[in-house]
Coordinates of C-alpha atoms and ligand atoms in Angstrom, one line a residue:
X671 CA -159.5 -126.8 -99.6
X672 CA -156.7 -126.7 -97.0
X673 CA -156.6 -124.0 -94.3
X674 CA -153.8 -121.5 -94.9
X675 CA -151.5 -122.9 -92.3
X676 CA -152.0 -126.4 -93.6
X677 CA -151.3 -125.2 -97.1
X678 CA -148.1 -123.6 -96.0
X679 CA -147.2 -126.6 -93.8
X680 CA -147.7 -128.9 -96.8
X681 CA -144.8 -127.1 -98.6
X682 CA -142.5 -127.4 -95.6
X683 CA -143.5 -131.0 -94.9
X684 CA -142.5 -131.8 -98.5
X685 CA -139.1 -130.2 -97.8
X686 CA -138.6 -132.2 -94.6
X687 CA -139.3 -135.3 -96.5
X688 CA -137.1 -134.4 -99.4
X689 CA -134.3 -133.8 -97.0
X690 CA -134.8 -137.2 -95.5
X691 CA -136.7 -136.3 -92.3
X692 CA -140.2 -137.1 -91.2
X693 CA -142.8 -135.0 -93.0
X694 CA -144.8 -134.4 -89.8
X695 CA -142.0 -132.2 -88.4
X696 CA -142.9 -129.6 -91.0
X697 CA -145.8 -128.1 -89.1
X698 CA -146.0 -124.3 -89.5
X699 CA -147.4 -121.8 -87.1
X700 CA -148.0 -118.1 -87.2
X701 CA -144.8 -116.3 -86.2
X702 CA -144.5 -115.2 -82.6
X703 CA -141.9 -112.7 -83.8
X704 CA -143.7 -110.8 -86.5
X705 CA -140.8 -108.4 -86.6
X706 CA -138.6 -111.3 -88.0
X707 CA -140.9 -113.4 -90.1
X708 CA -144.5 -114.1 -90.9
X709 CA -144.6 -117.9 -90.2
X710 CA -142.3 -120.2 -88.4
X711 CA -141.6 -123.9 -88.2
X712 CA -139.9 -125.5 -85.1
X713 CA -139.8 -129.0 -86.4
X714 CA -135.9 -129.1 -86.6
X715 CA -135.8 -128.8 -82.8
X716 CA -138.3 -131.6 -82.3
X717 CA -136.3 -133.8 -84.8
X718 CA -132.9 -133.3 -83.2
X719 CA -133.0 -136.2 -80.8
X720 CA -134.6 -138.6 -83.3
X721 CA -131.9 -137.9 -86.0
X722 CA -129.0 -137.3 -83.6
X723 CA -128.3 -134.0 -85.3
X724 CA -128.0 -130.4 -84.2
X725 CA -131.3 -128.7 -84.9
X726 CA -129.7 -126.0 -87.0
X727 CA -128.3 -128.6 -89.4
X728 CA -131.7 -130.0 -89.9
X729 CA -133.2 -126.5 -90.4
X730 CA -130.5 -125.8 -92.9
X731 CA -131.1 -129.0 -94.8
X732 CA -134.8 -128.2 -95.0
X733 CA -134.2 -124.6 -96.0
X734 CA -132.0 -125.8 -98.8
X735 CA -134.9 -127.8 -100.2
X736 CA -137.2 -124.7 -100.0
X737 CA -135.0 -122.3 -102.0
X738 CA -137.0 -123.0 -105.2
X739 CA -140.4 -123.1 -103.5
X740 CA -142.9 -120.7 -105.1
X741 CA -144.6 -120.4 -101.7
X742 CA -141.9 -118.5 -99.9
X743 CA -140.3 -115.1 -100.4
X744 CA -137.7 -116.0 -97.9
X745 CA -136.7 -119.0 -95.8
X746 CA -134.1 -118.7 -93.1
X747 CA -132.6 -121.3 -90.8
X748 CA -131.7 -119.5 -87.6
X749 CA -130.2 -120.6 -84.3
X750 CA -130.9 -122.8 -82.5
X751 CA -133.0 -124.3 -85.3
X752 CA -135.9 -122.2 -86.3
X753 CA -137.1 -121.9 -89.8
X754 CA -138.3 -118.3 -90.3
X755 CA -140.6 -118.0 -93.2
X756 CA -142.1 -115.2 -95.3
X757 CA -144.7 -116.3 -97.9
X758 CA -144.8 -115.1 -101.4
X759 CA -147.6 -112.6 -102.2
X760 CA -148.4 -114.8 -105.2
X761 CA -149.0 -117.8 -102.9
X762 CA -151.5 -115.7 -100.9
X763 CA -153.2 -114.5 -104.0
X764 CA -153.6 -118.0 -105.4
X765 CA -155.0 -119.1 -102.1
X766 CA -157.5 -116.2 -102.1
X767 CA -158.6 -117.0 -105.6
X768 CA -159.3 -120.5 -104.5
X769 CA -161.2 -119.2 -101.6
X770 CA -163.2 -116.8 -103.8
X771 CA -164.2 -119.7 -106.0
X772 CA -165.6 -121.7 -103.1
X773 CA -169.1 -121.0 -101.9
X774 CA -168.0 -120.7 -98.2
X775 CA -164.4 -119.5 -98.9
X776 CA -162.9 -122.7 -97.9
X777 CA -164.9 -123.3 -94.7
X778 CA -166.3 -126.8 -94.6
X779 CA -167.6 -129.1 -92.0
X780 CA -167.2 -132.8 -92.4
X781 CA -170.3 -134.0 -90.7
X782 CA -173.3 -131.5 -90.7
X783 CA -175.6 -132.1 -87.8
X784 CA -179.2 -131.6 -86.9
X785 CA -179.4 -129.0 -84.2
X786 CA -182.1 -127.4 -82.1
X787 CA -181.2 -124.1 -80.4
X788 CA -183.2 -123.0 -77.5
X789 CA -182.8 -119.3 -77.1
X790 CA -184.7 -116.1 -76.4
X791 CA -186.7 -117.6 -73.5
X792 CA -188.9 -114.5 -72.9
X793 CA -191.8 -114.8 -70.4
X794 CA -195.1 -113.8 -71.8
X795 CA -196.9 -110.8 -70.4
X796 CA -193.6 -109.5 -68.9
X797 CA -191.9 -106.9 -71.1
X798 CA -188.5 -107.9 -72.6
X799 CA -185.8 -106.4 -70.5
X800 CA -182.1 -106.2 -71.1
X801 CA -181.5 -109.6 -69.6
X802 CA -183.3 -111.1 -72.6
X803 CA -181.1 -109.2 -75.0
X804 CA -178.1 -111.5 -74.6
X805 CA -179.9 -114.7 -75.2
X806 CA -181.5 -113.3 -78.4
X807 CA -178.4 -111.8 -79.7
X808 CA -176.0 -114.7 -78.9
X809 CA -178.5 -117.4 -79.9
X810 CA -179.3 -115.8 -83.2
X811 CA -175.5 -115.6 -84.0
X812 CA -175.0 -119.3 -83.0
X813 CA -178.0 -120.3 -85.1
X814 CA -176.6 -118.5 -88.2
X815 CA -173.1 -119.9 -87.6
X816 CA -174.4 -123.5 -87.4
X817 CA -176.5 -123.0 -90.5
X818 CA -173.6 -121.6 -92.4
X819 CA -171.6 -124.6 -91.4
X820 CA -174.3 -126.7 -93.1
X821 CA -176.2 -127.9 -90.0
X822 CA -179.9 -128.2 -90.2
X823 CA -180.9 -125.8 -87.4
X824 CA -184.2 -125.1 -85.7
X825 CA -184.4 -122.2 -83.4
X826 CA -187.0 -122.5 -80.7
X827 CA -188.0 -119.5 -78.5
X828 CA -189.2 -121.6 -75.6
X829 CA -191.5 -119.0 -74.0
X830 CA -192.3 -119.0 -70.3
X831 CA -196.0 -119.3 -70.7
X832 CA -197.2 -121.8 -68.2
X833 CA -196.1 -121.1 -64.7
X834 CA -197.4 -119.1 -61.7
X835 CA -197.1 -115.8 -63.7
X836 CA -200.0 -116.9 -65.8
X837 CA -202.1 -117.6 -62.7
X838 CA -201.1 -114.3 -61.2
X839 CA -202.4 -112.4 -64.3
X840 CA -205.6 -114.4 -64.5
X841 CA -206.4 -114.0 -60.9
X842 CA -205.7 -110.3 -60.8
X843 CA -207.8 -109.9 -64.0
X844 CA -210.7 -111.8 -62.4
X845 CA -210.7 -109.4 -59.4
X846 CA -210.9 -106.4 -61.8
X847 CA -213.5 -107.9 -64.2
X848 CA -215.4 -110.6 -62.2
X849 CA -218.3 -110.4 -64.6
X850 CA -216.5 -111.5 -67.7
X851 CA -217.6 -114.7 -69.3
X852 CA -214.2 -116.3 -68.7
X853 CA -215.0 -116.6 -65.0
X854 CA -218.5 -117.9 -65.4
X855 CA -218.2 -121.7 -64.7
X856 CA -221.7 -122.3 -66.2
X857 CA -220.9 -120.8 -69.5
X858 CA -220.5 -123.2 -72.4
X859 CA -220.6 -121.0 -75.5
X860 CA -217.8 -119.5 -77.6
X861 CA -215.6 -116.8 -76.0
X862 CA -215.0 -113.5 -77.8
X863 CA -212.3 -113.4 -80.5
X864 CA -210.9 -110.2 -79.2
X865 CA -208.7 -109.9 -76.1
X866 CA -210.2 -108.0 -73.2
X867 CA -206.9 -106.1 -72.7
X868 CA -204.1 -104.4 -74.6
X869 CA -200.4 -105.1 -74.3
X870 CA -199.9 -102.1 -72.0
X871 CA -202.7 -103.2 -69.6
X872 CA -201.1 -106.7 -69.6
X873 CA -197.7 -105.4 -68.8
X874 CA -199.1 -103.4 -65.9
X875 CA -201.1 -106.3 -64.5
X876 CA -198.2 -108.7 -64.0
X877 CA -196.0 -106.5 -61.8
X878 CA -199.1 -105.5 -59.8
X879 CA -200.1 -109.0 -59.2
X880 CA -196.6 -110.2 -58.5
X881 CA -196.2 -107.4 -55.9
X882 CA -199.5 -108.3 -54.2
X883 CA -198.7 -112.0 -54.0
X884 CA -195.5 -111.2 -52.2
X885 CA -197.3 -109.4 -49.5
X886 CA -200.5 -111.4 -49.3
X887 CA -200.4 -115.2 -48.6
X888 CA -204.1 -115.6 -49.5
X889 CA -203.6 -113.7 -52.8
X890 CA -200.7 -116.0 -53.7
X891 CA -202.8 -119.1 -52.9
X892 CA -205.6 -117.9 -55.1
X893 CA -203.1 -117.2 -57.9
X894 CA -201.7 -120.7 -57.5
X895 CA -205.2 -122.1 -57.7
X896 CA -205.7 -120.1 -60.9
X897 CA -202.5 -121.6 -62.3
X898 CA -203.8 -125.1 -61.4
X899 CA -207.2 -124.4 -63.0
X900 CA -205.4 -123.2 -66.1
X901 CA -203.1 -126.2 -66.3
X902 CA -206.0 -128.6 -65.7
X903 CA -207.9 -127.2 -68.6
X904 CA -210.7 -125.0 -67.2
X905 CA -212.2 -123.6 -70.4
X906 CA -212.6 -119.9 -69.5
X907 CA -209.0 -119.8 -68.1
X908 CA -207.6 -121.4 -71.2
X909 CA -209.4 -119.0 -73.4
X910 CA -208.2 -116.0 -71.4
X911 CA -204.7 -117.5 -71.4
X912 CA -204.8 -117.8 -75.2
X913 CA -205.6 -114.1 -75.4
X914 CA -202.6 -113.3 -73.2
X915 CA -200.3 -115.4 -75.4
X916 CA -201.6 -113.8 -78.6
X917 CA -201.3 -110.3 -77.4
X918 CA -197.8 -111.0 -76.0
X919 CA -196.5 -112.8 -79.0
X920 CA -197.6 -110.0 -81.4
X921 CA -195.6 -107.6 -79.2
X922 CA -192.6 -110.0 -78.9
X923 CA -192.5 -110.5 -82.7
X924 CA -192.3 -106.7 -83.1
X925 CA -189.5 -106.4 -80.7
X926 CA -187.4 -109.4 -81.9
X927 CA -187.8 -108.2 -85.5
X928 CA -186.2 -104.9 -84.5
X929 CA -183.3 -107.0 -83.3
X930 CA -183.1 -108.9 -86.5
X931 CA -183.8 -112.0 -84.6
X932 CA -186.3 -114.6 -85.7
X933 CA -187.4 -118.0 -84.5
X934 CA -188.5 -121.1 -86.4
X935 CA -190.6 -122.3 -83.6
X936 CA -192.7 -120.2 -81.2
X937 CA -193.3 -122.9 -78.7
X938 CA -193.6 -122.4 -75.0
X939 CA -193.4 -124.4 -71.8
X940 CA -197.2 -125.0 -72.2
X941 CA -196.6 -127.0 -75.4
X942 CA -194.9 -129.6 -73.2
X943 CA -197.9 -130.0 -70.9
X944 CA -199.6 -133.0 -72.6
X945 CA -196.3 -134.7 -72.8
X946 CA -195.8 -134.8 -69.1
X947 CA -198.1 -137.7 -68.0
X948 CA -196.5 -140.1 -70.5
X949 CA -193.0 -139.1 -69.5
X950 CA -193.7 -139.4 -65.8
X951 CA -195.1 -142.9 -66.3
X952 CA -192.0 -144.0 -68.2
X953 CA -189.7 -142.5 -65.6
X954 CA -191.6 -144.5 -62.9
X955 CA -191.6 -147.7 -64.9
X956 CA -188.0 -147.4 -65.6
X957 CA -187.4 -147.3 -61.9
X958 CA -185.8 -143.8 -62.2
X959 CA -188.4 -141.7 -60.5
X960 CA -189.3 -142.3 -56.9
X961 CA -191.3 -140.5 -54.1
X962 CA -189.4 -138.4 -51.7
X963 CA -191.4 -136.5 -49.1
X964 CA -194.3 -136.7 -51.4
X965 CA -192.5 -135.3 -54.4
X966 CA -191.5 -137.3 -57.4
X967 CA -187.7 -137.1 -58.0
X968 CA -184.9 -138.6 -60.0
X969 CA -181.4 -138.9 -58.6
X970 CA -178.8 -137.3 -60.8
X971 CA -175.7 -137.2 -58.6
X972 CA -172.6 -139.0 -59.8
X973 CA -169.7 -140.4 -57.9
X974 CA -167.2 -138.0 -59.4
X975 CA -169.2 -134.9 -58.4
X976 CA -167.1 -132.4 -56.4
X977 CA -170.2 -130.5 -55.3
X978 CA -173.7 -131.6 -54.2
X979 CA -176.0 -132.1 -57.2
X980 CA -179.5 -132.3 -55.8
X981 CA -182.1 -134.7 -57.3
X982 CA -184.2 -133.4 -60.2
X983 CA -187.7 -132.9 -59.0
X984 CA -190.3 -134.0 -61.6
X985 CA -193.6 -133.4 -59.7
X986 CA -194.3 -131.5 -56.6
X987 CA -196.2 -133.2 -53.8
X988 CA -199.5 -131.6 -55.0
X989 CA -198.8 -133.1 -58.5
X990 CA -197.9 -129.8 -60.1
X991 CA -195.1 -129.7 -62.6
X992 CA -192.1 -127.5 -62.4
X993 CA -189.8 -125.5 -64.8
X994 CA -187.7 -128.6 -65.3
X995 CA -190.6 -130.9 -65.9
X996 CA -191.5 -128.8 -68.9
X997 CA -187.9 -128.7 -70.0
X998 CA -187.6 -132.5 -69.8
X999 CA -190.9 -133.0 -71.6
X1000 CA -189.8 -130.5 -74.3
X1001 CA -186.7 -132.6 -74.8
X1002 CA -188.9 -135.6 -75.2
X1003 CA -191.0 -133.9 -77.9
X1004 CA -187.9 -132.5 -79.7
X1005 CA -186.3 -135.9 -79.9
X1006 CA -189.4 -137.5 -81.3
X1007 CA -190.3 -134.8 -83.8
X1008 CA -186.9 -133.7 -84.9
X1009 CA -184.3 -136.4 -84.0
X1010 CA -181.6 -133.8 -83.4
X1011 CA -178.0 -134.7 -82.9
X1012 CA -177.5 -131.8 -80.6
X1013 CA -179.5 -129.5 -78.4
X1014 CA -178.0 -126.1 -77.5
X1015 CA -179.4 -123.9 -74.8
X1016 CA -178.4 -120.2 -74.7
X1017 CA -179.4 -119.2 -71.2
X1018 CA -178.1 -117.1 -68.3
X1019 CA -175.1 -118.8 -66.8
X1020 CA -176.8 -118.7 -63.4
X1021 CA -178.9 -121.6 -64.7
X1022 CA -175.9 -123.8 -65.2
X1023 CA -176.5 -126.1 -62.3
X1024 CA -180.1 -126.4 -63.3
X1025 CA -179.3 -127.5 -66.8
X1026 CA -176.7 -129.9 -65.4
X1027 CA -179.5 -131.6 -63.5
X1028 CA -181.9 -131.5 -66.5
X1029 CA -179.2 -133.0 -68.9
X1030 CA -178.3 -135.8 -66.5
X1031 CA -181.9 -136.6 -65.9
X1032 CA -182.6 -136.7 -69.7
X1033 CA -179.6 -139.0 -70.2
X1034 CA -180.3 -141.3 -67.3
X1035 CA -184.0 -141.7 -68.1
X1036 CA -183.3 -142.3 -71.8
X1037 CA -185.0 -139.2 -73.1
X1038 CA -182.0 -138.6 -75.3
X1039 CA -179.7 -141.1 -77.1
X1040 CA -176.3 -141.7 -75.5
X1041 CA -174.7 -139.9 -78.5
X1042 CA -177.0 -136.9 -78.4
X1043 CA -175.0 -133.8 -77.5
X1044 CA -176.5 -131.5 -74.9
X1045 CA -174.8 -128.2 -74.7
X1046 CA -175.4 -125.3 -72.2
X1047 CA -174.1 -122.0 -73.5
X1048 CA -174.4 -119.8 -70.4
X1049 CA -173.9 -116.1 -70.8
X1050 CA -172.8 -113.6 -68.2
X1051 CA -174.6 -110.4 -67.0
X1052 CA -174.8 -107.2 -68.9
X1053 CA -173.7 -104.6 -66.4
X1054 CA -173.8 -100.8 -66.3
X1055 CA -170.7 -98.6 -66.0
X1056 CA -170.9 -99.0 -62.3
X1057 CA -170.3 -102.7 -62.7
X1058 CA -173.7 -103.6 -61.4
X1059 CA -176.6 -105.1 -63.6
X1060 CA -177.7 -102.6 -66.1
X1061 CA -180.5 -100.4 -64.9
X1062 CA -182.4 -97.3 -66.0
X1063 CA -181.3 -93.9 -64.8
X1064 CA -184.0 -94.2 -62.2
X1065 CA -182.6 -97.5 -61.1
X1066 CA -185.4 -99.7 -62.5
X1067 CA -185.1 -102.7 -64.8
X1068 CA -184.4 -101.4 -68.3
X1069 CA -186.9 -102.4 -70.9
X1070 CA -185.3 -103.6 -74.0
X1071 CA -187.6 -101.4 -76.1
X1072 CA -186.5 -98.2 -74.4
X1073 CA -182.8 -99.1 -74.6
X1074 CA -183.1 -99.7 -78.3
X1075 CA -185.0 -96.4 -78.8
X1076 CA -182.4 -94.5 -76.9
X1077 CA -179.5 -95.9 -78.9
X1078 CA -181.5 -95.4 -82.2
X1079 CA -182.1 -91.7 -81.3
X1080 CA -178.5 -91.1 -80.5
X1081 CA -177.4 -92.6 -83.7
X1082 CA -180.0 -90.7 -85.6
X1083 CA -178.5 -87.5 -84.3
X1084 CA -175.0 -88.5 -85.5
X1085 CA -176.2 -89.7 -88.9
X1086 CA -178.5 -86.7 -89.5
X1087 CA -175.4 -84.5 -89.5
X1088 CA -174.7 -86.0 -92.8
X1089 CA -177.1 -83.9 -94.8
X1090 CA -176.9 -85.9 -98.0
X1091 CA -179.6 -88.2 -96.8
X1092 CA -183.4 -87.9 -96.7
X1093 CA -184.9 -88.2 -93.2
X1094 CA -186.3 -91.6 -94.0
X1095 CA -183.0 -92.9 -95.2
X1096 CA -181.3 -91.4 -92.1
X1097 CA -183.7 -93.2 -89.8
X1098 CA -183.2 -96.5 -91.5
X1099 CA -179.4 -96.1 -91.5
X1100 CA -179.5 -95.0 -87.8
X1101 CA -181.4 -98.2 -86.9
X1102 CA -178.9 -100.4 -88.8
X1103 CA -175.9 -98.7 -87.1
X1104 CA -177.5 -98.8 -83.7
X1105 CA -178.1 -102.5 -84.1
X1106 CA -174.5 -103.1 -85.0
X1107 CA -173.5 -101.1 -81.9
X1108 CA -175.6 -103.3 -79.6
X1109 CA -174.9 -106.6 -81.1
X1110 CA -171.2 -106.2 -81.7
X1111 CA -170.9 -104.6 -78.2
X1112 CA -172.3 -107.8 -76.8
X1113 CA -170.9 -110.5 -79.2
X1114 CA -167.3 -109.2 -79.1
X1115 CA -167.1 -110.4 -75.5
X1116 CA -166.8 -114.1 -74.7
X1117 CA -170.4 -115.0 -74.0
X1118 CA -169.8 -116.5 -70.5
X1119 CA -168.2 -113.3 -69.3
X1120 CA -170.1 -110.4 -67.7
X1121 CA -169.6 -107.2 -69.6
X1122 CA -170.2 -103.5 -69.3
X1123 CA -172.8 -102.1 -71.6
X1124 CA -171.2 -98.8 -72.4
X1125 CA -173.4 -97.0 -74.9
X1126 CA -170.9 -94.2 -75.5
X1127 CA -168.2 -96.7 -76.4
X1128 CA -170.4 -99.0 -78.4
X1129 CA -171.8 -96.3 -80.6
X1130 CA -168.4 -94.7 -81.4
X1131 CA -167.3 -94.8 -85.0
X1132 CA -163.8 -95.5 -83.9
X1133 CA -162.3 -98.4 -82.0
X1134 CA -163.5 -102.0 -81.6
X1135 CA -167.2 -101.3 -82.3
X1136 CA -169.9 -102.3 -84.7
X1137 CA -170.2 -98.8 -86.2
X1138 CA -166.5 -98.8 -87.0
X1139 CA -166.9 -102.0 -88.9
X1140 CA -169.9 -100.6 -90.8
X1141 CA -168.0 -97.4 -91.4
X1142 CA -165.2 -99.4 -93.0
X1143 CA -167.6 -101.3 -95.2
X1144 CA -169.3 -98.1 -96.3
X1145 CA -165.9 -96.7 -97.1
X1146 CA -165.2 -99.7 -99.4
X1147 CA -168.7 -99.4 -101.0
X1148 CA -168.2 -95.8 -101.8
X1149 CA -164.8 -96.4 -103.5
X1150 CA -166.3 -99.3 -105.5
X1151 CA -169.2 -97.1 -106.5
X1152 CA -166.9 -94.3 -107.6
X1153 CA -164.7 -96.7 -109.6
X1154 CA -167.8 -98.0 -111.3
X1155 CA -169.1 -94.5 -112.0
X1156 CA -165.8 -93.8 -113.7
X1157 CA -166.4 -96.8 -116.0
X1158 CA -164.5 -99.5 -114.1
X1159 CA -165.9 -103.0 -113.6
X1160 CA -165.8 -104.3 -110.1
X1161 CA -164.9 -107.9 -109.8
X1162 CA -163.0 -110.2 -107.5
X1163 CA -161.6 -112.0 -110.5
X1164 CA -159.0 -109.2 -111.3
X1165 CA -157.1 -109.9 -108.1
X1166 CA -153.4 -109.7 -108.9
X1167 CA -150.2 -108.5 -107.4
X1168 CA -150.7 -105.7 -104.9
X1169 CA -147.1 -105.2 -104.2
X1170 CA -147.1 -103.2 -101.0
X1171 CA -146.7 -104.2 -97.4
X1172 CA -150.1 -103.2 -96.1
X1173 CA -151.7 -104.9 -99.0
X1174 CA -149.9 -108.1 -98.1
X1175 CA -151.1 -107.8 -94.5
X1176 CA -154.6 -107.5 -95.8
X1177 CA -154.2 -110.5 -98.0
X1178 CA -152.9 -112.5 -95.1
X1179 CA -155.8 -111.4 -92.9
X1180 CA -158.3 -112.6 -95.6
X1181 CA -156.7 -116.0 -95.8
X1182 CA -157.6 -116.6 -92.1
X1183 CA -161.3 -116.6 -92.7
X1184 CA -161.9 -120.3 -92.9
X1185 CA -159.5 -121.1 -90.0
X1186 CA -161.3 -118.6 -87.8
X1187 CA -164.8 -120.0 -88.9
X1188 CA -163.8 -123.5 -87.9
X1189 CA -163.0 -122.3 -84.4
X1190 CA -166.0 -120.1 -84.1
X1191 CA -168.2 -123.0 -85.1
X1192 CA -166.6 -125.8 -83.1
X1193 CA -166.4 -123.6 -79.9
X1194 CA -169.8 -121.8 -80.5
X1195 CA -167.9 -118.6 -80.2
X1196 CA -169.2 -115.6 -82.1
X1197 CA -166.5 -113.4 -80.4
X1198 CA -164.0 -115.1 -82.6
X1199 CA -165.7 -113.6 -85.7
X1200 CA -165.8 -110.2 -84.0
X1201 CA -162.0 -110.3 -83.3
X1202 CA -161.4 -111.4 -86.9
X1203 CA -163.3 -108.7 -88.6
X1204 CA -161.9 -106.1 -86.3
X1205 CA -158.4 -107.1 -87.5
X1206 CA -159.6 -107.3 -91.0
X1207 CA -161.1 -103.8 -90.9
X1208 CA -157.9 -102.5 -89.4
X1209 CA -155.8 -104.1 -92.2
X1210 CA -158.2 -102.7 -94.7
X1211 CA -158.0 -99.2 -93.3
X1212 CA -154.3 -99.3 -93.1
X1213 CA -154.1 -100.3 -96.8
X1214 CA -156.5 -97.6 -97.7
X1215 CA -154.5 -94.9 -96.0
X1216 CA -151.2 -96.0 -97.6
X1217 CA -152.4 -96.6 -101.1
X1218 CA -153.8 -94.3 -103.8
X1219 CA -156.7 -96.3 -105.2
X1220 CA -159.0 -94.1 -107.2
X1221 CA -156.1 -92.0 -108.5
X1222 CA -153.9 -95.0 -109.5
X1223 CA -152.8 -94.5 -113.1
X1224 CA -152.0 -98.1 -113.9
X1225 CA -155.3 -99.6 -114.7
X1226 CA -154.1 -103.2 -114.1
X1227 CA -152.8 -102.2 -110.7
X1228 CA -156.0 -100.3 -109.9
X1229 CA -158.3 -103.2 -110.8
X1230 CA -156.2 -105.5 -108.6
X1231 CA -156.8 -103.0 -105.7
X1232 CA -160.4 -102.9 -106.5
X1233 CA -160.6 -106.7 -106.5
X1234 CA -158.9 -106.8 -103.1
X1235 CA -161.4 -104.3 -101.7
X1236 CA -164.3 -106.2 -103.1
X1237 CA -163.2 -109.4 -101.6
X1238 CA -162.6 -107.8 -98.3
X1239 CA -166.2 -106.4 -98.5
X1240 CA -167.5 -109.9 -99.3
X1241 CA -165.8 -111.4 -96.3
X1242 CA -166.9 -108.6 -94.0
X1243 CA -170.5 -108.9 -95.2
X1244 CA -170.5 -112.7 -94.6
X1245 CA -169.2 -112.1 -91.1
X1246 CA -171.6 -109.4 -90.0
X1247 CA -174.5 -111.5 -91.5
X1248 CA -173.4 -114.3 -89.2
X1249 CA -173.4 -111.9 -86.3
X1250 CA -176.9 -110.8 -87.3
X1251 CA -176.6 -107.2 -88.6
X1252 CA -176.0 -105.5 -91.9
X1253 CA -174.3 -102.5 -93.4
X1254 CA -176.0 -99.5 -94.9
X1255 CA -174.9 -97.9 -98.3
X1256 CA -173.9 -94.6 -96.7
X1257 CA -173.5 -93.3 -93.2
Ligands
LIG1197 N1 -187.9 -118.2 -69.4 C1 -186.7 -118.5 -68.8 C2 -186.2 -117.3 -67.9 O1 -186.6 -116.2 -68.2 C3 -185.6 -118.9 -69.7 C4 -185.9 -120.1 -70.6 C5 -184.6 -120.8 -71.0 N2 -184.8 -122.0 -71.7 C6 -185.2 -123.1 -71.2 N3 -185.4 -124.1 -72.0 N4 -185.3 -123.3 -69.9 O2 -185.4 -117.6 -67.0

C-alpha cells in the first residue's frame, strides 16, 4: 500500500494532470504551518517557469479540480502559489482500515536481505559493565527491526574469548592451584567435568591478574606464554579454558535474558582460530599480505583518504594473531556459512577506524563480495550526570547487574504503592517498567551520540520516557477491559468517524507508522521509532482527556472510539516489541 503522503500526493497529482500540468508537480508534504493547514503542495511555484504562468493561477486551477475530491476537507490556493490542504477524516479512516488489514500495517520492503548482526561483544570472565549495555540494547532493536522488515537475520554475540585476558586468568590460576591436573604436562586422561571455580572467583581473578601484569613484566610475559599455549592447543589449557567459557556463558545468558536480549549464535573470537592459517595463506598468495618489520600486514590506505589509515596487521612478528585477525577470519566463516548480503557491527564508535581497516582489508582481499554491505553502527558513550562516563557512586566501573538491580528496586517501590497487586505481580511489573526505562532512555537518543544516563528522568512516569509509554498503554488496556466487562466487544473493525479534533490528530499520527518504519529500517535508527511512539502516546492522551469514552451514550460512536484505542494499542505494542520491551497489564 502507499505511504500516507504518497496516497495524498496521488490525489493532488491527478488534479495537476486534469488541469493540464505535469503530474509530478503534485507532491505533498506535511505542512510547515500547522496553524494554517495539515499538508501542503508547492508544485505550482515549481511549475511557473515551465508553464509561463503565475504560480497562484496554477494553484487555483488545481484547487478547482480538487473541489469534489473525497480526500480533502479543504483546499486553498494562497499567495504566492501554495496549496494548503486539510484531509478528510474519512480519508484517514479508510487509510487506517487498509493498514489494519495488512500484516505490517503497510510497511513493506522490496528486497529482503540476509543479514548478520554482530552485537553484544562481551569479554568472558569479565563482568558485563554499562559499556556493554548499549551494544546489547541497540543491537537487539536493530535485529528486531530488520526481522520485521522481512530480512533473514542472524545475531551473533562475538564474545572476546581468545586474547591475552584468557592467558592472564589461566596463569593466575596456575599460581594459585599449581597441583591441578590442568597444569600437569604428562597427564593424558580425562579432565573433570566440573569447573574448578565459580563465577565470582572468576570475576575476581581477572582484575587481579590484569593488575599484576601491569606492574610486573615477568608476570605479563608468563601470561602471554599461557595465551600462546592455549591458542596452540595445549590440552590442559584448553580444558580449563572451556570451563571458563561455560561458567561465563551461563552467567552472561542470565544477564542478557534480564535485558530481553538473545543471540542466535554464541560464537567467539576463538571460533575463528582454525580459519586463520587458510586465510593468511590466501592473503599471501593473492599478493595482499607482506612482511613489514617481521609482521604480516595488508595495506588498506586509499588515495582519497584525508587522514592516515595504517595498514591492517594480520600476524605479529611472533606469529600471534590479533583482534582484527579474528574479525577477518570470522567474516570469512560468515560468508561461507551464511552468504549474507550485509554485515552490521554494533560497537563502540571509538572502534570506527579499526572497522574501517577491517572492512577495507576484507574487500581488498576478497573475503567479501563487491556487493556485500559492511556497516559499522558506532554508538556513543553512556555518561553520568557529570557528563563523564557512567560510574558507581564510589567512582568504579558500574556493573550492569547492579545497575539493573538498582533501577528494579526503585521501580518496585513506586509500583508497590499500588496496593491492588500481589508482591509477585508487583515484582514482575517493576522489572518490565524498569527495562522500558533503561532501553527507551538509551534508544531514544541517536545511537552515535553520547548521552546522559539519568535514572531519575528515565524512570519518571511523565515526559519522554519508557514508563510514560507503558503507562499510556496500560491506560488503554484498562479502558478496553472496562468496556468489555460492560458487555462491549473490542475490535479494530468498528473504526468509524471520530469527529473531534484530537481524534483526527490521533488518526493522522497512526497513518505515519509505515513511513516512519521505512526510515527506521533504512537508516538503522531505533530512535525514530521512539520519537514516533512518543508523539503517538501524546496524541492518545490528548484524545483521552478531551473525550468521554466509557460514558459515551451513543454506542456506535463509542465503538468507534474503542476501535481507535485498540488500533493505537496495537501500533504501540508493535513499536515497543521492536525496541525490545513489553507493557504490563497494570502499573
Ligand atoms: N569484545 C569487544 C570489546 O569489548 C567488542 C567486540 C565487537 N565486535 C567485533 N566483531 N569486534 O571491545
